[in-house]
Coordinates of C-alpha atoms and ligand atoms in Angstrom, one line a residue:
M29 CA 24.5 255.6 92.1
T30 CA 23.9 251.8 92.3
A31 CA 22.0 250.0 89.4
N32 CA 19.2 248.9 91.8
V33 CA 18.7 252.4 93.1
S34 CA 18.8 254.0 89.7
T35 CA 16.2 251.4 88.3
L36 CA 13.9 252.1 91.2
A37 CA 14.4 255.8 90.9
S38 CA 13.4 255.6 87.2
E39 CA 10.1 254.0 87.8
P40 CA 7.1 256.0 87.2
P41 CA 5.2 257.1 90.3
P42 CA 2.3 254.6 91.2
P43 CA -1.4 255.6 90.5
P44 CA -2.8 257.4 93.6
S45 CA -5.2 254.4 94.2
S46 CA -2.6 251.7 94.7
S47 CA -2.0 250.2 98.0
H48 CA 1.4 251.0 99.9
M49 CA 2.4 247.3 99.8
G50 CA 2.2 247.4 95.8
N51 CA 4.4 250.3 95.6
A52 CA 7.0 249.7 98.2
K53 CA 9.8 247.3 98.0
K54 CA 9.4 244.2 100.0
D55 CA 12.6 243.2 101.8
D56 CA 12.4 239.4 102.2
S57 CA 16.2 239.1 102.5
K58 CA 18.4 239.9 105.2
P59 CA 18.4 243.7 105.7
N60 CA 21.3 245.1 103.6
V61 CA 23.2 248.3 104.1
I62 CA 22.3 251.5 102.3
V63 CA 24.8 253.1 100.0
I64 CA 24.5 256.9 99.7
S65 CA 24.6 257.8 96.0
D66 CA 26.8 260.6 94.4
A67 CA 23.6 262.6 93.6
G68 CA 22.6 261.9 97.2
K69 CA 25.9 263.2 98.6
A70 CA 25.6 266.5 96.5
I71 CA 22.1 267.1 97.8
D72 CA 23.4 266.5 101.4
R73 CA 26.2 269.2 100.8
K74 CA 23.6 271.4 99.6
L75 CA 21.4 270.9 102.7
D76 CA 24.4 271.7 104.8
Q77 CA 24.7 275.3 103.4
H78 CA 22.6 278.2 104.8
S79 CA 20.0 278.9 102.2
T80 CA 16.9 280.7 103.5
Y81 CA 16.1 282.2 106.9
E82 CA 13.7 280.3 109.0
F83 CA 11.6 281.4 112.0
G84 CA 11.1 284.9 110.6
G85 CA 14.9 285.7 110.2
P86 CA 17.0 287.7 112.6
W87 CA 14.1 289.8 113.7
G88 CA 11.7 286.7 114.2
V89 CA 14.5 285.0 116.4
T90 CA 15.1 288.2 118.4
A91 CA 11.4 288.2 119.0
I92 CA 11.4 284.6 120.1
M93 CA 14.5 285.0 122.3
T94 CA 13.1 287.9 124.2
G95 CA 9.4 286.9 124.1
F96 CA 9.3 283.4 125.5
P97 CA 11.3 284.2 128.9
L98 CA 8.9 287.0 129.3
L99 CA 5.9 284.8 128.5
M100 CA 7.2 282.1 130.9
Y101 CA 7.5 284.7 133.8
Y102 CA 3.9 286.0 133.0
L103 CA 2.2 282.6 132.9
W104 CA 4.0 281.3 136.1
I105 CA 2.9 284.7 137.8
C106 CA -0.8 284.0 136.8
L107 CA -0.6 280.5 138.0
W108 CA 1.3 281.0 141.2
F109 CA -0.3 284.4 142.5
Y110 CA -3.6 284.8 140.6
D111 CA -5.3 281.2 140.7
G112 CA -4.4 280.6 137.0
K113 CA -6.2 283.4 135.8
L114 CA -4.7 285.5 132.9
V115 CA -4.2 289.0 134.3
F116 CA -4.0 292.1 132.5
P117 CA -3.9 295.9 133.4
K118 CA -7.4 297.2 134.0
S119 CA -6.8 300.3 131.9
L120 CA -4.0 302.2 130.2
G121 CA -3.4 304.2 133.5
D122 CA -3.1 300.8 135.3
L123 CA -0.3 299.8 133.0
Q124 CA 2.5 301.1 135.1
P125 CA 1.3 299.7 138.4
F126 CA 0.6 296.5 136.7
L127 CA 4.2 296.2 135.4
G128 CA 5.4 297.2 138.8
R129 CA 3.5 294.3 140.4
I130 CA 4.6 291.9 137.8
W131 CA 8.3 293.0 138.4
G132 CA 7.6 292.7 142.1
H133 CA 6.8 289.0 141.8
V134 CA 9.9 288.4 139.7
R135 CA 12.0 290.2 142.1
E136 CA 10.8 288.6 145.2
D137 CA 9.8 285.2 144.1
A138 CA 11.8 284.3 141.0
Y139 CA 15.2 285.8 141.6
P140 CA 18.1 283.4 141.0
S141 CA 18.7 282.6 144.7
A142 CA 21.8 280.7 146.0
Y143 CA 19.6 277.6 146.9
A144 CA 18.2 277.5 143.3
W145 CA 21.9 277.6 141.8
K146 CA 22.6 274.7 144.2
V147 CA 19.9 272.5 143.4
Y148 CA 19.7 273.4 139.5
G149 CA 23.5 273.5 139.3
G150 CA 23.9 270.3 141.6
N151 CA 21.6 268.3 139.2
I152 CA 23.5 269.3 136.1
I153 CA 26.9 268.6 137.6
F154 CA 25.4 265.2 139.0
Q155 CA 24.0 264.4 135.5
L156 CA 27.4 265.1 133.7
V157 CA 29.3 263.2 136.2
L158 CA 26.8 260.2 135.7
A159 CA 27.0 260.5 131.9
W160 CA 30.7 260.5 131.9
I161 CA 31.2 257.4 134.3
M162 CA 28.3 255.1 133.9
P163 CA 28.4 252.3 131.5
G164 CA 25.9 252.1 128.7
H165 CA 24.9 250.7 125.3
M166 CA 27.3 252.0 122.7
Q167 CA 25.3 253.1 119.7
E168 CA 26.5 254.2 116.2
G169 CA 24.6 257.3 114.9
L170 CA 23.6 257.9 111.2
P171 CA 26.6 258.8 108.8
V172 CA 27.0 262.5 109.2
P173 CA 27.4 264.3 105.8
S174 CA 29.4 267.0 107.1
L175 CA 32.0 264.6 108.8
G176 CA 32.5 262.8 105.5
Y177 CA 29.8 260.1 106.4
K178 CA 31.5 259.3 109.7
K179 CA 29.3 257.7 112.2
L180 CA 29.7 259.0 115.7
V181 CA 29.3 256.5 118.7
Y182 CA 27.1 257.5 121.3
N183 CA 27.4 256.0 124.9
C184 CA 23.6 255.4 125.7
N185 CA 23.6 255.3 129.6
A186 CA 20.8 257.5 130.2
L187 CA 18.6 254.6 131.8
G188 CA 21.3 253.6 134.4
C189 CA 21.8 257.4 135.2
F190 CA 17.9 257.7 135.7
Y191 CA 18.0 254.9 138.0
A192 CA 20.9 256.2 139.9
T193 CA 19.1 259.7 140.1
L194 CA 16.1 257.9 141.5
V195 CA 17.9 256.1 144.2
T196 CA 19.9 259.3 145.0
A197 CA 16.9 261.4 145.3
F198 CA 15.0 258.9 147.4
L199 CA 18.1 258.9 149.8
L200 CA 18.3 262.5 150.0
H201 CA 14.5 262.9 150.7
Y202 CA 14.3 260.1 153.2
T203 CA 17.2 261.4 155.2
H204 CA 15.9 265.0 155.0
T205 CA 19.0 266.0 153.5
F206 CA 17.2 267.5 150.6
R207 CA 13.3 267.3 150.6
L208 CA 11.9 266.8 147.3
T209 CA 8.9 269.0 148.1
E210 CA 11.3 271.9 148.0
I211 CA 11.7 271.7 144.2
L212 CA 8.1 272.9 143.4
A213 CA 8.2 275.5 146.2
N214 CA 11.3 277.1 144.5
F215 CA 9.7 276.9 140.9
G216 CA 10.2 280.7 140.2
H217 CA 13.8 280.8 141.6
L218 CA 14.8 277.6 139.7
M219 CA 13.1 278.9 136.4
S220 CA 15.4 281.9 136.5
V221 CA 18.5 279.9 137.0
G222 CA 17.3 277.5 134.2
M223 CA 17.0 280.7 131.8
I224 CA 20.5 282.2 132.9
V225 CA 22.1 278.6 132.1
G226 CA 20.2 278.4 128.8
F227 CA 21.3 281.8 127.6
S228 CA 24.9 281.4 128.7
V229 CA 25.2 277.8 127.2
S230 CA 23.7 279.2 124.1
F231 CA 26.1 282.2 123.7
G232 CA 29.1 280.0 125.0
T233 CA 28.6 277.5 122.5
Y234 CA 28.3 279.9 119.7
F235 CA 31.5 281.7 120.6
Y236 CA 33.1 278.2 120.9
G237 CA 32.2 277.1 117.6
V238 CA 33.3 280.3 116.1
A239 CA 36.6 280.2 117.9
T240 CA 37.5 276.7 116.7
G241 CA 36.0 277.0 113.3
D242 CA 33.7 274.0 114.0
T243 CA 30.7 275.6 112.4
I244 CA 28.2 274.6 110.0
R245 CA 25.2 276.1 107.8
M246 CA 26.1 279.7 109.2
S247 CA 24.2 282.5 108.0
G248 CA 26.5 285.2 108.9
N249 CA 24.0 286.8 111.1
F250 CA 25.1 286.9 114.6
V251 CA 21.7 286.7 116.4
Y252 CA 20.3 284.2 113.8
D253 CA 23.4 282.0 114.2
V254 CA 23.2 282.0 118.1
F255 CA 19.5 281.2 117.8
M256 CA 20.0 278.2 115.2
G257 CA 23.4 277.4 116.7
A258 CA 26.9 277.1 115.2
V259 CA 28.0 273.5 115.9
L260 CA 26.3 270.3 115.1
N261 CA 27.7 267.6 117.4
P262 CA 29.6 269.2 120.4
R263 CA 31.1 266.8 122.7
I264 CA 33.0 266.8 126.1
G265 CA 35.0 263.8 126.6
P266 CA 32.5 260.8 125.9
I267 CA 29.4 263.0 126.2
D268 CA 27.6 264.3 123.3
L269 CA 26.2 267.5 124.7
K270 CA 23.2 267.9 122.5
M271 CA 21.8 264.2 123.2
W272 CA 22.8 264.5 126.9
A273 CA 20.9 268.0 127.3
E274 CA 17.9 266.6 125.5
V275 CA 17.4 263.6 127.5
R276 CA 19.1 264.3 131.0
V277 CA 18.1 267.9 131.6
P278 CA 14.4 268.8 130.7
W279 CA 12.8 265.4 131.4
V280 CA 14.6 264.7 134.6
I281 CA 13.5 268.0 135.9
V282 CA 9.9 267.7 134.7
F283 CA 9.7 264.3 136.4
F284 CA 11.2 265.5 139.6
L285 CA 8.7 268.5 139.6
S286 CA 5.7 265.9 139.2
V287 CA 7.2 263.8 142.2
S288 CA 7.8 267.0 144.3
G289 CA 4.0 267.9 143.6
G290 CA 3.2 264.4 144.9
C291 CA 5.2 264.5 148.1
K292 CA 3.8 268.1 148.7
Q293 CA 0.2 266.8 148.4
Y294 CA 1.1 263.7 150.5
E295 CA 2.6 265.8 153.3
E296 CA -0.3 268.4 153.2
L297 CA -3.4 266.2 152.4
G298 CA -2.2 262.7 153.4
Y299 CA -2.6 261.4 149.9
V300 CA -2.0 262.1 146.3
T301 CA -4.7 263.0 144.0
P302 CA -5.4 260.8 140.9
N303 CA -4.6 264.0 138.9
M304 CA -1.0 264.5 140.3
A305 CA -0.6 260.8 140.2
F306 CA -1.4 260.9 136.4
M307 CA 1.4 263.6 135.9
I308 CA 3.8 261.6 137.8
L309 CA 3.1 258.5 135.6
A310 CA 3.0 260.7 132.5
T311 CA 6.2 262.3 133.2
L312 CA 7.6 259.0 134.2
L313 CA 6.6 257.3 130.8
Y314 CA 8.3 260.2 129.0
I315 CA 11.7 260.2 130.7
N316 CA 11.7 256.4 130.8
A317 CA 10.9 256.3 127.0
C318 CA 13.9 258.8 126.3
A319 CA 16.2 256.8 128.4
K320 CA 15.3 253.2 127.5
G321 CA 15.2 254.0 123.9
E322 CA 18.0 256.4 124.0
E323 CA 19.8 254.4 121.2
C324 CA 17.0 255.5 118.9
I325 CA 17.8 259.3 119.3
P326 CA 20.9 259.4 117.2
Q327 CA 18.5 258.7 114.4
T328 CA 16.2 261.6 115.0
W329 CA 16.3 264.9 113.1
D330 CA 17.4 267.0 116.2
M331 CA 20.7 264.8 116.4
Y332 CA 21.6 264.5 112.7
H333 CA 20.5 267.8 111.4
E334 CA 19.5 270.5 114.0
K335 CA 22.5 272.5 115.4
W336 CA 23.1 273.1 119.2
G337 CA 21.8 276.7 119.4
F338 CA 19.4 278.6 121.6
M339 CA 16.4 277.1 120.0
V340 CA 17.4 273.6 121.4
I341 CA 19.5 274.7 124.4
F342 CA 17.2 277.1 126.0
W343 CA 14.3 274.9 125.3
N344 CA 16.3 272.0 127.2
F345 CA 17.7 274.0 130.0
A346 CA 14.5 276.3 130.6
G347 CA 11.5 276.0 128.4
V348 CA 10.7 272.3 128.7
P349 CA 11.3 272.0 132.4
F350 CA 9.4 275.2 133.4
S351 CA 6.5 275.4 130.8
Y352 CA 5.3 271.9 130.2
I353 CA 4.1 271.0 133.4
Y354 CA 1.9 274.0 134.5
S355 CA -0.8 271.6 135.7
I356 CA 1.5 270.6 138.5
V357 CA 2.2 274.2 139.3
Y358 CA -1.5 274.8 139.3
M359 CA -2.3 271.9 141.6
A360 CA 0.4 272.8 144.0
R361 CA -1.6 276.2 144.7
Q362 CA -5.1 275.0 144.6
D363 CA -7.5 272.9 146.6
P364 CA -8.1 269.4 145.2
S365 CA -11.9 269.8 145.2
K366 CA -11.2 272.4 142.2
Y367 CA -9.9 269.8 140.0
R368 CA -11.6 266.5 141.0
F369 CA -13.2 264.4 138.1
P370 CA -15.8 261.7 138.4
T371 CA -14.1 258.1 138.2
P372 CA -15.0 257.4 134.6
V373 CA -13.3 260.6 133.5
Y374 CA -10.0 259.3 135.1
I375 CA -10.4 256.1 133.4
I376 CA -10.8 257.8 130.1
M377 CA -7.7 260.0 131.0
F378 CA -5.4 257.0 132.1
T379 CA -6.4 254.9 129.0
T380 CA -5.8 257.5 126.5
L381 CA -2.5 258.3 128.1
L382 CA -1.4 254.6 127.8
T383 CA -2.7 254.3 124.3
A384 CA -1.1 257.5 123.1
Y385 CA 2.2 256.5 124.8
F386 CA 2.1 252.9 123.1
I387 CA 1.8 254.6 119.8
F388 CA 4.6 257.1 120.5
D389 CA 6.9 254.5 121.7
T390 CA 6.4 251.9 119.1
A391 CA 6.2 254.4 116.0
M392 CA 9.6 256.0 117.2
S393 CA 11.1 252.4 117.6
Q394 CA 9.7 251.2 114.2
K395 CA 11.2 253.8 112.3
S396 CA 14.6 254.1 114.4
R397 CA 15.1 250.3 114.3
F398 CA 14.3 250.2 110.6
K399 CA 17.0 253.0 110.0
M400 CA 19.5 250.9 112.1
Q401 CA 18.7 247.8 110.0
T402 CA 19.8 250.0 107.0
Q403 CA 23.0 250.4 108.8
G404 CA 23.6 246.8 109.1
I405 CA 22.5 246.7 112.7
T406 CA 20.2 243.4 113.3
T407 CA 20.4 243.0 117.1
F408 CA 18.7 245.5 119.2
R409 CA 19.0 246.6 122.9
K410 CA 16.3 245.3 125.2
S411 CA 15.7 247.8 128.0
F412 CA 12.4 247.8 129.9
P413 CA 9.8 247.9 128.8
Q414 CA 9.9 246.4 125.2
L415 CA 6.5 246.8 123.8
P416 CA 5.0 244.5 121.3
W417 CA 5.3 245.9 117.6
S418 CA 8.5 247.9 118.3
I419 CA 10.0 246.4 115.2
V420 CA 8.3 245.7 111.9
Q421 CA 9.0 242.5 110.6
N422 CA 9.7 242.1 106.7
P423 CA 9.2 246.0 106.6
T424 CA 8.0 247.5 103.2
Y425 CA 9.8 250.8 102.0
I426 CA 10.5 253.2 99.1
Q427 CA 14.1 252.9 98.0
T428 CA 15.1 256.4 97.1
A429 CA 17.7 257.5 94.5
H430 CA 19.5 259.3 97.4
G431 CA 20.2 255.9 98.9
N432 CA 18.0 256.1 102.0
R433 CA 14.9 254.3 102.6
L434 CA 11.4 255.4 103.6
L435 CA 9.5 253.1 105.8
T436 CA 5.9 252.3 104.7
S437 CA 4.9 249.6 107.3
G438 CA 3.9 249.7 110.7
W439 CA 2.4 252.8 111.9
W440 CA 4.3 254.5 109.1
A441 CA 1.8 253.0 106.8
Y442 CA -0.8 255.1 108.0
S443 CA 0.7 258.6 108.6
R444 CA 3.9 260.4 107.8
K445 CA 4.0 261.6 111.4
P446 CA 2.3 259.0 113.6
N447 CA 4.8 259.9 116.3
Y448 CA 3.8 263.6 116.4
V449 CA 0.1 262.7 116.7
A450 CA 0.8 260.4 119.9
D451 CA 3.2 262.9 121.3
W452 CA 0.7 265.8 121.0
T453 CA -2.0 263.7 122.5
M454 CA 0.1 263.1 125.5
S455 CA 0.8 267.0 125.6
F456 CA -2.9 267.8 125.6
L457 CA -3.6 265.4 128.5
W458 CA -0.9 267.1 130.5
G459 CA -3.0 270.2 130.4
A460 CA -6.4 268.6 130.4
I461 CA -5.8 266.6 133.7
I462 CA -6.8 270.0 135.8
G463 CA -10.0 270.4 133.7
T464 CA -11.1 273.8 132.6
N465 CA -10.1 275.7 135.6
S466 CA -7.3 277.5 133.9
I467 CA -6.1 277.7 130.3
I468 CA -2.5 278.0 131.2
P469 CA -1.8 274.3 131.7
Y470 CA -2.8 274.1 127.9
F471 CA 0.0 276.2 127.0
Y472 CA 2.4 273.0 126.3
S473 CA -0.2 271.5 123.7
V474 CA -0.9 274.8 121.9
F475 CA 2.8 275.6 121.8
F476 CA 3.7 272.1 120.8
I477 CA 1.0 271.9 118.0
T478 CA 2.7 275.2 116.6
V479 CA 6.2 273.6 116.8
L480 CA 5.1 270.1 115.4
I481 CA 3.3 272.0 112.3
H482 CA 6.2 274.3 111.7
R483 CA 8.7 271.4 112.2
T484 CA 6.6 269.1 109.8
S485 CA 6.7 271.8 106.9
R486 CA 10.5 272.3 107.6
D487 CA 11.1 268.7 107.6
F488 CA 8.9 267.9 104.5
E489 CA 10.7 270.8 102.6
R490 CA 14.0 269.3 103.3
C491 CA 12.9 265.7 102.5
A492 CA 11.5 267.1 99.3
I493 CA 14.8 268.5 98.4
K494 CA 16.6 265.5 99.4
Y495 CA 14.4 262.9 97.7
G496 CA 13.0 264.7 94.9
K497 CA 10.5 262.5 92.9
D498 CA 10.8 259.5 95.4
W499 CA 9.3 262.0 98.2
D500 CA 6.3 262.6 95.9
R501 CA 6.0 258.9 95.5
Y502 CA 6.2 258.5 99.1
C503 CA 3.6 260.9 99.7
Q504 CA 1.4 259.3 97.4
V505 CA 1.9 255.9 99.2
V506 CA 1.6 257.4 102.6
K507 CA -1.2 260.0 102.0
W508 CA -2.0 261.5 105.3
K509 CA 0.4 263.8 107.2
F510 CA -1.0 263.2 110.6
V511 CA -4.3 261.7 111.3
P512 CA -5.5 259.1 108.5
G513 CA -8.8 260.3 106.9
V514 CA -8.4 263.7 108.6
Y515 CA -5.3 265.5 107.6
Ligands
NDP601 P1 10.8 262.2 113.0 O1 11.0 261.0 113.7 O2 9.5 262.2 112.2 O3 12.0 262.4 111.9 C1 12.0 263.1 110.7 C2 13.0 262.4 109.8 O4 12.9 261.2 109.7 C3 12.8 262.9 108.4 O5 13.6 264.1 108.2 C4 13.5 261.9 107.6 O6 14.9 261.9 107.6 C5 13.2 260.6 108.4 N1 12.0 260.1 108.0 C6 10.7 260.6 107.8 N2 9.7 259.7 107.7 C7 10.5 258.6 107.3 C8 10.0 257.1 107.0 N3 8.8 256.9 106.8 N4 11.2 256.2 106.9 C9 12.4 256.5 107.2 N5 12.7 257.6 107.6 C10 11.8 258.8 107.7 O7 10.6 263.4 113.8 P2 11.5 264.2 114.7 O8 13.1 263.7 114.8 O9 11.5 265.6 114.6 O10 11.1 263.9 116.3 C11 11.3 262.7 117.1 C12 10.4 262.7 118.3 O11 10.7 263.9 119.1 C13 9.0 262.9 117.6 O12 8.0 262.0 118.3 C14 8.6 264.3 118.4 O13 7.2 264.3 118.8 C15 9.6 264.4 119.5 N6 9.8 265.8 119.8 C16 9.4 266.3 121.1 C17 9.5 267.6 121.4 C18 9.0 268.1 122.7 O14 9.3 269.1 123.1 N7 8.1 267.2 123.5 C19 10.2 268.4 120.6 C20 10.7 267.9 119.3 C21 10.4 266.5 118.9 P3 16.0 261.3 106.8 O15 15.2 260.5 105.6 O16 16.9 262.4 106.2 O17 16.7 260.2 107.5

């Protein structure tokens, strides 16, 4: 433990009324690299052991693993065949025929067709090849405790790969080799293929981890470990599979499903509705944010803490792509007159989207770049678009006894999760864009707020263990969890 750190750590907590600037250490000099203290390393080792079951333990994760795929089929069926209305059996006696009808829809319209394998599999292989061969920005991740604080290097080429995908998709569509409209038309089939791939990769990665001994934080319970994952940073050649799957699979599919919806409307109506244009913009902003800020992703909790298990894998291969854009599925089946808004509503929707995006992008960037500075990185990648206030000048922070620093400037002065608030606002708009015609497109925001609240409590519990009294001090300085003055 450095003298500087122990001195700061022994300071009494500040009075609750103090301003954050008064409590945090001001960094006027060149940012210096953090040193993890011995006590910090001991805590990191503790955090790398399985201690308690999360998500309701083995029974809870079994319910999630079976329940979510069934729910996804049900919601898709309601949207595709029943005008977005939730359908139920009319009586107990109707239960069997009802289940028969549901199964009939799955069997007829969501079987994993050869065509869906070609499209879904083709995209996966294409994205893997691009990730392997395209040049990119080389970025060091955070020191990984389980690897003796070694820093993994990530080839951040998602942006180049996305541009290459855009050009390829345009050429395929233009030459009628592969019409983009067909993606949405095959939604059910593609979803089934995505689920099969999600399950296969989850079990495959688990068995690979166990066979090679490359496991971490194992509970010893088979189902639970498949769900949480066995390995932390699986790689094939230069590709970090966890980061590749997080960016290149779900958001690419989500974006092209939106584009597919736009192409379909253009072919059928001769124009694209503002609602569909909104979704194309919203999904474009998201995929572009992930790709242009890819070098910030190694600093996120998913990369340095979460393992590559069913929870992450299934969600990347099937959950996100086929349950976040139900508004597009709704629009694909309904007449535009059903979801047309007056112009001022569109202005409010677009303005709110762009504002939320601005906060999301800059909040993530401020924290990640602050963390990079603590790693000694002082020049940053300048991919398009770089928004104002992406880097906090002379940041204030809490120096923890662990060695890490907690940022208390920029958006992070007002809330401990400004990025979550902005991200959730966008998810709400993704559903609200079809109005109140169906509640199904709101699934994403309802699911997401549950995930974010649960994730926040898991994260804060972990930080409380990791930073002890310094975490309490940080919570006094940055009082609000989500929205200042509210919660
Ligand atoms: P955070 O970016 O909030 O990361 C949490 C970690 O950051 C903490 O464990 C802590 O780790 C560190 N940290 C927290 N506060 C500070 C601070 N003030 N200064 C420095 N370090 C701090 O969240 P996530 O990584 O969970 O999420 C990243 C983004 O991904 C979010 O915007 C989220 O909305 C999005 N996301 C989207 C999903 C989707 O399906 N659309 C799903 C999940 C996430 P430590 O101190 O150990 O470094």
